[in-house]
Each structure stands twice: as C-alpha cells, then as structure tokens.
Coordinates of C-alpha atoms in Angstrom, one line a residue:
M262 CA 8.4 21.2 -14.0
H263 CA 7.6 20.2 -17.6
H264 CA 5.9 22.7 -19.9
I265 CA 6.4 25.7 -17.6
K266 CA 8.1 28.7 -19.1
R267 CA 11.1 29.8 -17.2
N268 CA 11.6 33.5 -16.7
L269 CA 15.2 34.8 -16.8
Q270 CA 16.2 36.6 -13.6
T271 CA 18.6 39.4 -13.2
P272 CA 21.8 38.9 -11.1
E273 CA 20.3 41.2 -8.5
A274 CA 17.2 39.2 -8.2
L275 CA 19.2 36.0 -7.9
A276 CA 21.3 37.5 -5.2
E277 CA 18.2 38.5 -3.3
K278 CA 16.8 35.0 -3.6
R279 CA 20.0 33.5 -2.3
Q280 CA 19.9 35.9 0.6
R281 CA 16.4 35.0 1.5
E282 CA 17.2 31.3 1.3
K283 CA 20.3 31.8 3.5
S284 CA 18.2 33.7 6.1
K285 CA 15.7 30.8 6.2
I286 CA 18.6 28.3 6.6
D287 CA 20.1 30.3 9.4
E288 CA 16.8 30.6 11.2
F289 CA 16.2 26.8 10.9
L290 CA 19.7 26.0 12.2
A291 CA 19.4 28.4 15.1
L292 CA 16.0 26.9 16.0
T293 CA 17.3 23.4 15.7
D294 CA 20.2 24.2 18.0
D295 CA 17.8 25.7 20.6
V296 CA 15.4 22.8 20.6
L297 CA 18.2 20.1 20.8
S298 CA 19.9 22.0 23.5
R299 CA 16.7 22.1 25.6
K300 CA 16.2 18.4 24.9
K301 CA 19.7 17.6 26.1
K302 CA 18.9 19.5 29.4
Q303 CA 15.6 17.6 29.6
E304 CA 13.5 20.7 29.7
W305 CA 9.8 19.9 29.7
S306 CA 8.5 23.5 29.5
N307 CA 5.6 25.0 27.5
D308 CA 8.2 27.2 25.7
A309 CA 10.1 24.1 24.6
F310 CA 6.8 22.5 23.5
E311 CA 5.9 25.5 21.3
L312 CA 9.4 25.5 19.8
T313 CA 9.1 21.9 18.7
Q314 CA 5.9 22.8 16.9
R315 CA 7.7 25.6 15.0
L316 CA 10.5 23.3 14.1
L317 CA 8.3 20.5 12.9
Q318 CA 6.3 22.8 10.8
I319 CA 9.5 23.5 8.9
N320 CA 10.8 19.9 8.9
P321 CA 8.1 17.3 9.7
E322 CA 10.6 14.4 9.2
F323 CA 12.7 15.4 12.2
Y324 CA 11.8 12.3 14.2
T325 CA 14.1 13.3 17.2
V326 CA 11.9 16.4 17.7
W327 CA 8.7 14.3 17.6
N328 CA 10.1 12.1 20.3
Y329 CA 11.1 15.2 22.3
R330 CA 7.6 16.6 21.9
R331 CA 6.0 13.4 23.3
N332 CA 8.4 13.5 26.3
I333 CA 7.4 17.0 27.1
L334 CA 3.8 16.0 27.1
L335 CA 4.5 12.9 29.3
N336 CA 6.9 14.5 31.7
G337 CA 6.0 18.2 31.8
I338 CA 2.4 18.7 30.8
F339 CA 0.3 15.7 31.5
P340 CA 1.3 15.4 35.2
H341 CA -0.2 18.8 35.9
S342 CA -3.3 18.3 33.7
T343 CA -6.8 16.8 34.3
P344 CA -8.0 13.9 32.1
E345 CA -10.2 16.4 30.2
Q346 CA -7.2 18.7 29.6
I347 CA -5.2 15.8 28.4
N348 CA -8.0 14.9 26.0
N349 CA -8.1 18.4 24.7
L350 CA -4.3 18.5 24.3
L351 CA -4.2 15.3 22.3
S352 CA -7.1 16.5 20.2
N353 CA -5.0 19.6 19.4
E354 CA -2.1 17.3 18.5
L355 CA -4.3 15.3 16.1
S356 CA -5.5 18.5 14.5
M357 CA -2.0 19.8 14.1
T358 CA -0.8 16.6 12.4
T359 CA -3.9 16.5 10.2
T360 CA -2.7 19.9 8.8
A361 CA 0.8 18.5 8.4
L362 CA -0.5 15.4 6.5
K363 CA -2.2 17.6 3.9
A364 CA 1.2 18.9 2.9
N365 CA 3.2 15.8 3.7
P366 CA 0.9 12.7 3.3
K367 CA 3.8 10.2 3.3
V368 CA 5.9 11.2 6.2
Y369 CA 6.1 8.2 8.6
W370 CA 6.7 10.3 11.7
I371 CA 3.4 12.2 11.4
W372 CA 1.4 9.0 11.2
N373 CA 3.5 7.6 14.1
H374 CA 2.7 10.6 16.3
R375 CA -1.1 10.2 15.5
R376 CA -0.9 6.6 16.7
W377 CA 0.7 7.7 20.0
C378 CA -1.9 10.3 20.5
L379 CA -4.8 7.9 20.0
E380 CA -3.2 5.4 22.4
N381 CA -2.9 8.0 25.1
V382 CA -6.4 9.5 24.9
P383 CA -8.2 9.1 28.3
D384 CA -11.3 6.9 28.3
G385 CA -13.8 9.6 29.1
P386 CA -15.8 11.1 32.0
E387 CA -17.1 8.6 34.5
R388 CA -20.8 7.7 34.4
N389 CA -21.9 6.0 37.6
E390 CA -18.3 5.5 38.6
V391 CA -17.6 3.7 35.3
P392 CA -15.4 5.3 32.5
S393 CA -17.8 6.2 29.7
M394 CA -15.3 5.7 26.8
E395 CA -16.7 8.8 25.2
W396 CA -13.4 10.6 24.5
R397 CA -11.7 7.5 23.2
Q398 CA -14.5 6.4 21.0
A399 CA -15.0 9.9 19.5
N400 CA -11.3 10.2 18.7
W401 CA -11.0 6.8 17.1
D402 CA -14.2 7.4 15.0
K403 CA -12.8 10.7 13.8
E404 CA -9.6 9.0 12.9
L405 CA -11.3 6.6 10.6
F406 CA -13.0 9.6 8.9
V407 CA -9.6 11.2 8.5
T408 CA -8.1 8.1 6.8
E409 CA -11.1 8.1 4.4
R410 CA -10.5 11.8 3.5
M411 CA -6.8 11.0 2.9
L412 CA -7.7 8.1 0.6
D413 CA -10.2 10.3 -1.2
A414 CA -7.3 12.7 -1.9
D415 CA -4.9 9.9 -2.9
A416 CA -6.6 6.5 -3.2
R417 CA -3.2 4.7 -3.6
N418 CA -1.5 6.2 -0.5
F419 CA -0.1 3.0 1.0
M420 CA 0.7 4.7 4.3
A421 CA -2.9 5.8 4.7
W422 CA -4.1 2.2 3.9
N423 CA -1.7 0.7 6.4
Y424 CA -2.8 3.3 9.0
R425 CA -6.4 2.5 8.2
R426 CA -5.8 -1.2 9.0
Y427 CA -4.3 -0.1 12.4
V428 CA -7.3 2.1 13.2
L429 CA -9.8 -0.7 12.3
A430 CA -7.9 -3.2 14.4
N431 CA -7.8 -1.0 17.5
M432 CA -11.1 0.9 17.6
P433 CA -12.8 0.5 21.0
T434 CA -16.0 -0.6 19.1
R435 CA -15.0 -2.6 16.1
R436 CA -16.7 -2.2 12.8
P437 CA -18.0 -5.2 11.0
E438 CA -15.5 -6.5 8.4
T439 CA -18.2 -6.7 5.8
S440 CA -18.3 -2.9 5.8
E441 CA -14.6 -2.8 4.9
L442 CA -15.2 -5.3 2.1
A443 CA -17.8 -2.8 0.7
Y444 CA -15.3 0.0 1.1
T445 CA -12.7 -1.7 -1.0
S446 CA -15.4 -2.5 -3.6
R447 CA -16.0 1.2 -4.0
K448 CA -12.3 2.0 -4.2
I449 CA -11.6 -0.8 -6.8
G450 CA -14.7 0.2 -8.8
A451 CA -13.4 3.8 -9.0
N452 CA -10.0 2.6 -10.2
F453 CA -9.1 -1.0 -11.0
S454 CA -5.4 0.0 -10.8
N455 CA -5.6 0.6 -7.0
F456 CA -3.2 -2.1 -5.8
S457 CA -3.5 -1.0 -2.2
A458 CA -7.3 -1.5 -2.3
W459 CA -6.9 -5.0 -3.8
H460 CA -4.4 -5.8 -1.0
Q461 CA -6.8 -4.5 1.7
R462 CA -9.5 -6.6 0.1
S463 CA -7.3 -9.8 0.4
K464 CA -6.7 -9.1 4.1
T465 CA -10.4 -8.5 4.8
L466 CA -11.4 -11.7 3.0
V467 CA -9.0 -13.8 5.0
G468 CA -10.5 -12.4 8.2
L469 CA -14.0 -13.1 7.0
W470 CA -13.2 -16.6 5.9
E471 CA -11.4 -17.5 9.1
S472 CA -14.2 -16.1 11.3
G473 CA -16.8 -18.0 9.3
Q474 CA -18.7 -14.8 8.3
L475 CA -18.3 -15.5 4.6
D476 CA -18.5 -18.8 2.6
P477 CA -15.1 -19.3 1.1
I478 CA -16.3 -21.2 -2.0
Q479 CA -19.1 -18.8 -3.0
S480 CA -17.1 -15.7 -2.2
R481 CA -14.1 -16.9 -4.2
D482 CA -16.4 -17.3 -7.2
D483 CA -17.6 -13.8 -6.7
E484 CA -14.0 -12.5 -6.4
F485 CA -13.0 -14.3 -9.6
E486 CA -15.8 -12.6 -11.4
L487 CA -14.7 -9.2 -10.0
V488 CA -11.1 -9.6 -10.9
S489 CA -12.0 -11.0 -14.4
N490 CA -13.9 -7.8 -15.1
A491 CA -10.8 -5.9 -14.1
L492 CA -8.6 -8.0 -16.3
Y493 CA -10.8 -7.6 -19.4
T494 CA -11.2 -3.8 -18.7
D495 CA -7.5 -3.1 -18.3
P496 CA -5.4 -6.3 -19.1
D497 CA -2.1 -4.5 -19.0
D498 CA -2.5 -3.3 -15.4
Q499 CA -0.5 -5.5 -12.9
S500 CA -2.7 -4.9 -9.8
A501 CA -5.5 -7.2 -11.0
W502 CA -3.1 -9.9 -12.2
I503 CA -1.4 -10.0 -8.8
Y504 CA -4.7 -10.2 -7.0
H505 CA -5.8 -13.0 -9.4
R506 CA -2.6 -15.0 -8.5
W507 CA -3.4 -14.5 -4.8
L508 CA -6.9 -15.8 -5.3
I509 CA -5.6 -18.9 -7.1
G510 CA -3.2 -19.5 -4.2
S511 CA -5.9 -19.0 -1.6
A512 CA -8.0 -21.7 -3.2
G513 CA -5.5 -24.5 -2.5
E514 CA -5.1 -27.4 -5.0
N515 CA -8.4 -26.9 -6.8
K516 CA -7.7 -28.3 -10.2
A517 CA -11.1 -27.4 -11.8
Q518 CA -10.8 -23.8 -10.7
L519 CA -7.2 -23.6 -12.0
E520 CA -8.2 -25.1 -15.4
R521 CA -11.2 -22.7 -15.6
E522 CA -9.0 -19.6 -15.0
I523 CA -6.4 -20.8 -17.5
Q524 CA -9.2 -21.0 -20.1
L525 CA -10.3 -17.5 -19.2
I526 CA -6.8 -16.1 -19.6
F527 CA -6.4 -18.0 -22.9
E528 CA -9.6 -16.4 -24.2
L529 CA -8.4 -13.0 -23.1
L530 CA -5.1 -13.6 -24.9
Q531 CA -6.9 -14.5 -28.1
E532 CA -9.0 -11.3 -28.2
Q533 CA -8.0 -9.1 -31.2
P534 CA -7.5 -5.4 -30.8
D535 CA -9.9 -3.1 -32.7
S536 CA -8.9 -1.2 -35.7
K537 CA -8.1 1.9 -33.7
C538 CA -5.6 0.1 -31.6
K539 CA -3.8 -1.0 -34.7
R540 CA -3.4 2.5 -35.8
L541 CA -2.3 4.0 -32.5
C542 CA 1.2 3.2 -31.2
L543 CA 0.3 3.9 -27.6
L544 CA -2.6 1.4 -27.6
I545 CA -0.5 -1.2 -29.3
S546 CA 2.1 -0.8 -26.6
Q547 CA -0.6 -1.3 -24.0
L548 CA -1.9 -4.3 -25.8
L549 CA 1.5 -5.8 -25.9
N550 CA 1.9 -5.4 -22.2
S551 CA -1.5 -7.1 -21.7
F552 CA -0.4 -10.1 -23.9
I553 CA 2.8 -10.4 -21.8
G554 CA 0.8 -10.4 -18.6
C555 CA -1.6 -13.0 -19.9
M556 CA 1.2 -15.3 -21.1
E557 CA 3.2 -15.0 -17.9
S558 CA 0.1 -16.0 -15.9
L559 CA -0.6 -18.9 -18.2
V560 CA 2.9 -20.2 -17.7
H561 CA 2.6 -19.7 -13.9
Y562 CA -0.8 -21.5 -13.7
K563 CA 0.2 -24.3 -16.1
R564 CA 3.3 -25.0 -13.9
L565 CA 0.9 -25.2 -10.9
L566 CA -1.1 -27.8 -12.8
L567 CA 2.1 -29.7 -13.5
Q568 CA 3.2 -29.5 -10.0
N569 CA 0.0 -30.4 -8.2
H570 CA -2.1 -32.4 -10.6
S571 CA -0.5 -33.6 -13.8
P572 CA 3.3 -34.1 -13.3
D573 CA 3.6 -36.4 -16.3
S574 CA 1.7 -34.3 -18.8
Q575 CA 4.0 -33.7 -21.8
T576 CA 1.3 -31.5 -23.4
L577 CA 1.5 -29.0 -20.5
K578 CA 5.3 -29.0 -20.6
Q579 CA 5.3 -28.3 -24.3
E580 CA 2.7 -25.5 -23.9
C581 CA 4.9 -23.9 -21.2
V582 CA 7.9 -24.0 -23.6
E583 CA 6.0 -22.5 -26.5
L584 CA 4.6 -19.7 -24.3
L585 CA 8.1 -18.9 -23.0
S586 CA 9.4 -18.8 -26.6
R587 CA 6.7 -16.2 -27.5
L588 CA 7.6 -14.2 -24.4
M589 CA 11.2 -14.1 -25.5
D590 CA 10.1 -12.4 -28.7
L591 CA 7.6 -10.0 -27.1
D592 CA 9.5 -9.1 -24.0
P593 CA 13.2 -8.9 -24.9
V594 CA 14.1 -7.1 -21.7
R595 CA 13.5 -10.3 -19.8
Y596 CA 14.7 -12.5 -22.6
F597 CA 17.3 -14.4 -20.6
R598 CA 14.8 -15.1 -17.8
Y599 CA 12.4 -16.7 -20.2
Q600 CA 15.3 -18.5 -21.9
D601 CA 16.5 -20.0 -18.6
L602 CA 12.9 -21.2 -17.9
S603 CA 12.4 -22.7 -21.3
K604 CA 15.6 -24.6 -21.7
F605 CA 14.9 -26.7 -18.6
S606 CA 12.8 -29.8 -18.9
V607 CA 10.6 -30.9 -16.0
L608 CA 12.0 -34.1 -14.4
V609 CA 10.4 -34.4 -11.0
C610 CA 7.3 -32.6 -9.5
N611 CA 7.1 -32.8 -5.8
K612 CA 4.6 -31.2 -3.5
G613 CA 5.7 -27.6 -3.2
L614 CA 8.7 -27.9 -5.5
I615 CA 9.4 -28.2 -9.2
V616 CA 12.9 -29.6 -10.0
F617 CA 14.4 -28.7 -13.4
R618 CA 17.5 -30.1 -14.9
E619 CA 19.8 -29.3 -17.8
G620 CA 22.7 -31.7 -18.3
P621 CA 24.5 -32.4 -15.0
R622 CA 23.0 -29.5 -13.0
S623 CA 19.6 -29.1 -11.4
V624 CA 17.7 -26.1 -10.1
V625 CA 14.9 -26.1 -7.6
Y626 CA 12.1 -23.6 -7.8
S627 CA 9.4 -23.1 -5.2
G628 CA 5.9 -23.4 -6.5

C-alpha cells in the first residue's frame, strides 16, 4: 500500500510468519482433498455440506465446490425436508452468501449461487388449497433490498447492477419500471461518473418506450437536458458522453435534434477555463480531456449529418478535417487514428455506411 510505513522484521519473525502461512496452506489443501474426494464418491451428507461451507469461506471462487454444495442440497437434503424446511435452508444460504459478498463483492459464483437459491424457493404455505407465494415474494423482495445495499457500498459495481436487472425481471410481483427510472436518477445525481447507472437508465427507457408508458419524444428531450447538465458539470468524464451518443442513436435520423446537440457541444468547447484552471496543471489536464471529448463527439455527429442528411456538404467535410487536425495536436497518443480519418475524403454516403477513398484503395466504415 502507498504511504504506509513498513516495519522491518527479524529473521525469527519472518520464519514464524512463513510457518503460519504454510500451516494455512496445508489445512486448505487437506480440506480441498477431503471435499473433492467426497464429491467423487457422490456423498450427499450433512458433514459434506458443512465442509463445503468451510472451504468456500476460505476460497469463494471455487466454483466446483459451489456446484457440489447445490448437488448435496438437491440429492441429499431436500428429498427429506418439508417445503418450510427447504425455505429455511435456502434463506440460510442467502444469508451466508450475503456475508461472503461483503468481503468479495465481485465473485461471479456467489451471485450465481444466489440466483439458484431464489429460483428454488418454494412458493409458500397453501391458503384455501392455493399456494400463497409468501416465501417466494418475501425472498425476492429482500433480494432487491440486498442489491440496493450493495450499490450503496459501491455504486459502480457492475455485477450488482447486472444482478439487479435479473431480480427486477424475475420478481413474482413486478415493480413499475418508472420506479427504476427514479432510482437511476438518484444514483446519477449522486455521481455523474456512474456509467453503470447510465447504462441501467438506457435499458429502462427502452422498456418504457416499447411498452408505451413514456412518450419517446418528450422523454428524450428530458434526457438530453439531464445529460447536458452532466457534460457541463464534468466534461472530461466519458460516462455522460457515451450516454449522449446512445441518446442520439436512439432518436433515429432526427436532423434538427442532431444539429441542436452539435451546437451545444460546440458551445461547450468554446467555454474558457477560469484563471484558477490556468494556474493548476491538474485542472488544465482535465480541461484538455474535456476538449478532446467534445471534439471527438463533434466529428462523430457531423459524420452522422453527412451520412444521413447532407452527403454533398463540403462545409461539413472541411469541418471534420479541421477538427481532426486539432485532435492530432491535442491527443498525440491517438495521432495516427486521427490522421487516417482526416486524410480520407468522403466520396459516397450510403444509408448505414460511409465510404472513404485515398488513391486506389477504399475503406468502409459503419455509421
């Protein structure tokens, strides 16, 4: 770790440390051999079940042992259990994995085991000879709460976001999608740099548009206002730029909207840094990154205008070349990429494709 003072250890202390580590390794290897041996013999006992828990607490990424644990439940424990006992067992499994996630929030196999548990929860006690769905509903509701606590701890945990989508799609009683839109608003408001929240918002909006719950035209205008605030607040962050491009793409061939957004980005590009920024190297670097992001987006959107609306516009072609020339100066790391783009002149603009040619060769780029 940085900025942590290291204490010199004596040879004796180092030897003791190595011995402790060796003892832990020996214990882990012996436990592993025991568990895998029982798995090979297809032992479905409670003792084997407890041993898998010990092993997984040491190494939660041991997916073979997770599979063995589920087989013990299916073949050795569930057949001799009542539905209520099965529900209690799976609730214990969910509690165990919640503890594991606190220490290892990005281990696929823990999230995978939680999915399996939820999908095997019994419906609930019968009411008038009809399953009540009490147990299933309670566990799924609790699971949504767990994902929110995980995202409170790390708002950009992409595994938690992906799992949240799974929970929302499979809950016995579905939540309205508008509530998820409000949730992403809170997360984005807390941190514009939360790419996962922007991504979740895009998926939620598509569902609302397709189901007719939200007017696409009005809601897109609201989204452009939201993302514009993010761009002006932190123009060097890529999350908002990527979402802005998605919004442009979702609107189809809307020339007026595209021209409006190009003007907005141009105005953002023209803004001058304050005097403090000029004196601070870090802020200058951040400003440079924002300029690069603005100009890359301008090139991208001007090419869309060329492709879809004004294929013969020499002005647009020249503006693209000039922007790319500035990018070569500002972003030397990608110099040759900008050079390749700028030295081609647009010859043909077909729907979905832009064809560039230099001398005898041609290159086709998708729009």
